[in-house]
Amino acid sequence: MRELTAMQTRQALICLSCFHILVITASNYLVQLPINIFGFHTTWGAFTFPFIFLATDLTIRVFGAGMAKRIIAQVMLPALLISYALSVVFFEGSYQGFAGLSEFNSFVGRIALASFLAYLFGQALDIVVFNRLRQLKTWWLAPVSSTVFGNLIDTIIFFAVAFYQSTDPFMAANWVEIATVDYGFKLLISLIIFLPLYGVLLTKLARVITFEANITANSPLQN
């Protein structure tokens, strides 16, 4: 956890909160858009959700685990409201207008509920795992462990709540396969793309969001 001035704290809080909201909103919307890759069913959300764990790791390093939990709790409501509205107005990738907001969309509503439950449980586990392992000298254990277990819990809870016996025939029939492939893509993106640049990325982002130009970040590469 860093020692920040009042201005740096406000700036970091705003940036991290917006980052969480952006990724949650994008993931909740994109998970409704299925794609087929090499014969496997998945969704576009698989490519955006790994950024959630980057945002969480960064939040922990800047504010500590306790504050990270509070930030996560506070961003959930606006993120879900925005993602629900976006998903209704642009339902299944097509503009439907704002009239749909006058009626509750159960398909989108289940996704919002699933996102809420999965995000809280998954991120709580991520914080616990990461906060303990980040003290170790082997820096890569923390991001790898939090990514693997956090993604697993999140994926199971989200897809079961959102798409089990869904009103969408395709998602109802293929949610297990989609969840499995989705989890695989999350791990692939997180471990192959994020991990090699993890220490450098956290250092740069921490400096940007706190306007720190001359500090040494608590990079895992320096532990």
Tab-separated table of C-alpha atoms in Angstrom:
chain	number	residue	atom	x	y	z
A	1	MET	CA	0.000	0.000	0.000
A	2	ARG	CA	1.258	3.467	-0.899
A	3	GLU	CA	1.467	6.666	1.122
A	4	LEU	CA	-0.533	9.133	-0.960
A	5	THR	CA	-1.416	12.781	-0.648
A	6	ALA	CA	-5.086	13.776	-0.538
A	7	MET	CA	-5.002	14.797	-4.204
A	8	GLN	CA	-3.328	11.547	-5.234
A	9	THR	CA	-5.874	9.546	-3.249
A	10	ARG	CA	-8.814	11.253	-4.966
A	11	GLN	CA	-7.253	10.869	-8.389
A	12	ALA	CA	-6.426	7.201	-7.849
A	13	LEU	CA	-9.896	6.481	-6.479
A	14	ILE	CA	-11.605	8.093	-9.468
A	15	CYS	CA	-9.365	6.369	-12.016
A	16	LEU	CA	-9.646	2.921	-10.448
A	17	SER	CA	-13.409	3.201	-9.942
A	18	CYS	CA	-13.905	4.208	-13.573
A	19	PHE	CA	-11.619	1.383	-14.687
A	20	HIS	CA	-13.672	-1.185	-12.746
A	21	ILE	CA	-16.972	0.215	-14.046
A	22	LEU	CA	-15.725	0.253	-17.638
A	23	VAL	CA	-14.547	-3.365	-17.588
A	24	ILE	CA	-17.650	-4.668	-15.772
A	25	THR	CA	-19.973	-2.843	-18.171
A	26	ALA	CA	-18.092	-4.020	-21.249
A	27	SER	CA	-17.891	-7.621	-20.029
A	28	ASN	CA	-21.576	-7.817	-19.078
A	29	TYR	CA	-22.554	-6.586	-22.513
A	30	LEU	CA	-20.047	-8.568	-24.563
A	31	VAL	CA	-20.887	-11.852	-22.800
A	32	GLN	CA	-24.242	-11.715	-24.604
A	33	LEU	CA	-22.508	-11.811	-27.982
A	34	PRO	CA	-21.394	-15.369	-28.813
A	35	ILE	CA	-18.573	-16.152	-31.218
A	36	ASN	CA	-17.117	-19.347	-32.610
A	37	ILE	CA	-13.355	-19.845	-32.473
A	38	PHE	CA	-11.850	-22.987	-33.990
A	39	GLY	CA	-15.190	-24.743	-33.579
A	40	PHE	CA	-15.653	-23.775	-29.922
A	41	HIS	CA	-18.461	-21.591	-28.614
A	42	THR	CA	-17.449	-18.640	-26.468
A	43	THR	CA	-18.321	-14.939	-26.103
A	44	TRP	CA	-16.573	-11.628	-26.677
A	45	GLY	CA	-16.621	-11.088	-22.933
A	46	ALA	CA	-13.789	-13.582	-22.548
A	47	PHE	CA	-11.418	-10.985	-23.977
A	48	THR	CA	-12.360	-8.137	-21.633
A	49	PHE	CA	-12.889	-9.734	-18.238
A	50	PRO	CA	-9.193	-10.469	-17.507
A	51	PHE	CA	-8.795	-6.712	-17.124
A	52	ILE	CA	-10.926	-6.962	-13.964
A	53	PHE	CA	-8.141	-8.854	-12.220
A	54	LEU	CA	-5.574	-6.344	-13.405
A	55	ALA	CA	-7.752	-3.578	-11.943
A	56	THR	CA	-8.100	-5.472	-8.655
A	57	ASP	CA	-4.369	-6.161	-8.334
A	58	LEU	CA	-3.624	-2.523	-9.044
A	59	THR	CA	-6.219	-1.371	-6.493
A	60	ILE	CA	-4.691	-3.596	-3.810
A	61	ARG	CA	-1.203	-2.272	-4.450
A	62	VAL	CA	-2.329	1.350	-4.317
A	63	PHE	CA	-4.877	1.223	-1.466
A	64	GLY	CA	-4.452	-2.129	0.290
A	65	ALA	CA	-6.883	-5.057	0.543
A	66	GLY	CA	-9.354	-3.338	2.884
A	67	MET	CA	-9.884	-0.314	0.667
A	68	ALA	CA	-9.936	-2.530	-2.420
A	69	LYS	CA	-12.943	-4.389	-1.022
A	70	ARG	CA	-14.780	-1.117	-0.400
A	71	ILE	CA	-14.039	0.165	-3.879
A	72	ILE	CA	-15.349	-3.055	-5.417
A	73	ALA	CA	-18.551	-2.841	-3.376
A	74	GLN	CA	-19.123	0.789	-4.346
A	75	VAL	CA	-18.612	0.379	-8.089
A	76	MET	CA	-20.949	-2.592	-8.441
A	77	LEU	CA	-24.275	-0.714	-8.442
A	78	PRO	CA	-23.398	1.931	-11.048
A	79	ALA	CA	-21.642	-0.693	-13.178
A	80	LEU	CA	-24.672	-2.989	-13.143
A	81	LEU	CA	-27.116	-0.163	-13.869
A	82	ILE	CA	-25.039	1.074	-16.789
A	83	SER	CA	-24.503	-2.420	-18.183
A	84	TYR	CA	-28.223	-3.245	-17.852
A	85	ALA	CA	-29.251	-0.077	-19.694
A	86	LEU	CA	-26.629	-0.621	-22.386
A	87	SER	CA	-27.649	-4.256	-22.855
A	88	VAL	CA	-31.330	-3.370	-23.223
A	89	VAL	CA	-30.805	-0.444	-25.579
A	90	PHE	CA	-28.336	-2.425	-27.711
A	91	PHE	CA	-29.866	-5.857	-27.137
A	92	GLU	CA	-27.933	-8.673	-28.837
A	93	GLY	CA	-25.732	-6.191	-30.650
A	94	SER	CA	-28.529	-4.212	-32.310
A	95	TYR	CA	-29.891	-0.795	-31.370
A	96	GLN	CA	-33.404	-1.237	-29.936
A	97	GLY	CA	-34.095	2.278	-28.717
A	98	PHE	CA	-34.852	3.412	-25.180
A	99	ALA	CA	-38.420	2.094	-25.088
A	100	GLY	CA	-37.182	-1.257	-23.806
A	101	LEU	CA	-36.073	0.357	-20.561
A	102	SER	CA	-39.722	0.780	-19.569
A	103	GLU	CA	-40.047	-2.999	-19.135
A	104	PHE	CA	-37.825	-5.375	-17.186
A	105	ASN	CA	-35.716	-7.615	-19.412
A	106	SER	CA	-35.324	-10.888	-17.504
A	107	PHE	CA	-32.514	-12.169	-19.746
A	108	VAL	CA	-30.406	-9.068	-19.158
A	109	GLY	CA	-31.509	-8.951	-15.519
A	110	ARG	CA	-30.152	-12.447	-14.879
A	111	ILE	CA	-26.836	-11.423	-16.381
A	112	ALA	CA	-26.707	-8.421	-14.049
A	113	LEU	CA	-27.496	-10.619	-11.028
A	114	ALA	CA	-24.942	-13.215	-12.105
A	115	SER	CA	-22.354	-10.513	-12.577
A	116	PHE	CA	-23.041	-9.132	-9.111
A	117	LEU	CA	-22.695	-12.502	-7.381
A	118	ALA	CA	-19.728	-13.706	-9.422
A	119	TYR	CA	-17.859	-10.445	-9.152
A	120	LEU	CA	-18.213	-10.207	-5.392
A	121	PHE	CA	-17.261	-13.831	-4.709
A	122	GLY	CA	-14.538	-13.946	-7.335
A	123	GLN	CA	-12.946	-10.675	-6.379
A	124	ALA	CA	-13.167	-11.404	-2.655
A	125	LEU	CA	-11.237	-14.623	-3.290
A	126	ASP	CA	-8.825	-12.773	-5.545
A	127	ILE	CA	-8.112	-10.205	-2.846
A	128	VAL	CA	-7.543	-12.838	-0.159
A	129	VAL	CA	-5.239	-14.945	-2.328
A	130	PHE	CA	-3.365	-12.026	-3.811
A	131	ASN	CA	-2.933	-10.133	-0.562
A	132	ARG	CA	-1.196	-13.101	1.076
A	133	LEU	CA	0.963	-14.150	-1.832
A	134	ARG	CA	2.095	-10.636	-2.756
A	135	GLN	CA	4.368	-10.737	0.298
A	136	LEU	CA	6.407	-13.582	-1.177
A	137	LYS	CA	9.637	-13.014	-3.079
A	138	THR	CA	8.411	-15.170	-5.954
A	139	TRP	CA	6.408	-12.332	-7.480
A	140	TRP	CA	4.583	-14.343	-10.157
A	141	LEU	CA	2.794	-16.601	-7.635
A	142	ALA	CA	0.407	-13.818	-6.636
A	143	PRO	CA	-0.978	-12.841	-10.053
A	144	VAL	CA	-1.025	-16.441	-11.293
A	145	SER	CA	-2.878	-17.801	-8.249
A	146	SER	CA	-5.373	-14.963	-8.062
A	147	THR	CA	-6.050	-15.179	-11.792
A	148	VAL	CA	-6.529	-18.959	-11.834
A	149	PHE	CA	-8.786	-19.280	-8.786
A	150	GLY	CA	-10.551	-15.942	-9.164
A	151	ASN	CA	-11.430	-16.655	-12.779
A	152	LEU	CA	-12.600	-20.183	-11.960
A	153	ILE	CA	-15.029	-19.122	-9.236
A	154	ASP	CA	-16.263	-16.172	-11.262
A	155	THR	CA	-16.877	-18.267	-14.376
A	156	ILE	CA	-18.781	-21.034	-12.584
A	157	ILE	CA	-21.044	-18.676	-10.652
A	158	PHE	CA	-21.653	-16.283	-13.528
A	159	PHE	CA	-22.607	-18.766	-16.236
A	160	ALA	CA	-24.696	-20.964	-13.945
A	161	VAL	CA	-26.739	-18.042	-12.622
A	162	ALA	CA	-27.017	-16.205	-15.945
A	163	PHE	CA	-27.684	-18.964	-18.449
A	164	TYR	CA	-28.882	-22.168	-16.754
A	165	GLN	CA	-32.334	-22.774	-18.300
A	166	SER	CA	-32.102	-19.351	-19.920
A	167	THR	CA	-34.837	-17.893	-22.107
A	168	ASP	CA	-32.195	-17.698	-24.822
A	169	PRO	CA	-32.197	-21.179	-26.439
A	170	PHE	CA	-28.606	-20.964	-27.662
A	171	MET	CA	-27.166	-19.913	-24.305
A	172	ALA	CA	-29.322	-22.435	-22.437
A	173	ALA	CA	-28.054	-25.273	-24.623
A	174	ASN	CA	-24.399	-24.269	-24.775
A	175	TRP	CA	-23.617	-22.447	-21.518
A	176	VAL	CA	-21.405	-25.213	-20.110
A	177	GLU	CA	-19.252	-25.314	-23.242
A	178	ILE	CA	-19.181	-21.526	-23.437
A	179	ALA	CA	-18.184	-21.275	-19.769
A	180	THR	CA	-15.374	-23.803	-20.238
A	181	VAL	CA	-13.983	-22.101	-23.328
A	182	ASP	CA	-14.474	-18.697	-21.713
A	183	TYR	CA	-12.416	-19.775	-18.708
A	184	GLY	CA	-9.703	-21.112	-20.990
A	185	PHE	CA	-9.489	-17.846	-22.897
A	186	LYS	CA	-9.387	-15.862	-19.658
A	187	LEU	CA	-6.422	-17.912	-18.471
A	188	LEU	CA	-4.717	-17.691	-21.850
A	189	ILE	CA	-5.038	-13.922	-22.011
A	190	SER	CA	-4.165	-13.387	-18.363
A	191	LEU	CA	-1.183	-15.731	-18.107
A	192	ILE	CA	0.359	-15.328	-21.548
A	193	ILE	CA	-0.335	-11.671	-22.309
A	194	PHE	CA	-0.627	-9.998	-18.903
A	195	LEU	CA	1.911	-11.966	-16.889
A	196	PRO	CA	5.097	-11.137	-18.854
A	197	LEU	CA	4.310	-7.413	-18.584
A	198	TYR	CA	2.707	-7.560	-15.148
A	199	GLY	CA	5.352	-5.810	-13.070
A	200	VAL	CA	6.042	-3.074	-15.616
A	201	LEU	CA	2.339	-2.483	-16.235
A	202	LEU	CA	1.458	-2.142	-12.550
A	203	THR	CA	4.333	0.267	-12.000
A	204	LYS	CA	3.346	2.483	-14.929
A	205	LEU	CA	-0.368	2.484	-14.090
A	206	ALA	CA	0.243	3.223	-10.426
A	207	ARG	CA	2.305	6.257	-11.358
A	208	VAL	CA	-0.256	7.489	-13.866
A	209	ILE	CA	-3.302	7.276	-11.603
A	210	THR	CA	-1.548	8.922	-8.661
A	211	PHE	CA	0.442	11.487	-10.693
A	212	GLU	CA	3.657	10.108	-9.220
A	213	ALA	CA	6.588	10.753	-11.505
A	214	ASN	CA	9.487	10.246	-9.142
A	215	ILE	CA	8.501	7.363	-6.876
A	216	THR	CA	9.501	3.742	-7.008
A	217	ALA	CA	6.429	1.574	-7.325
A	218	ASN	CA	5.995	-1.564	-5.277
A	219	SER	CA	6.483	-3.667	-8.357
A	220	PRO	CA	6.391	-7.429	-7.843
A	221	LEU	CA	9.605	-7.534	-9.838
A	222	GLN	CA	11.319	-5.658	-7.009
A	223	ASN	CA	10.052	-7.889	-4.203
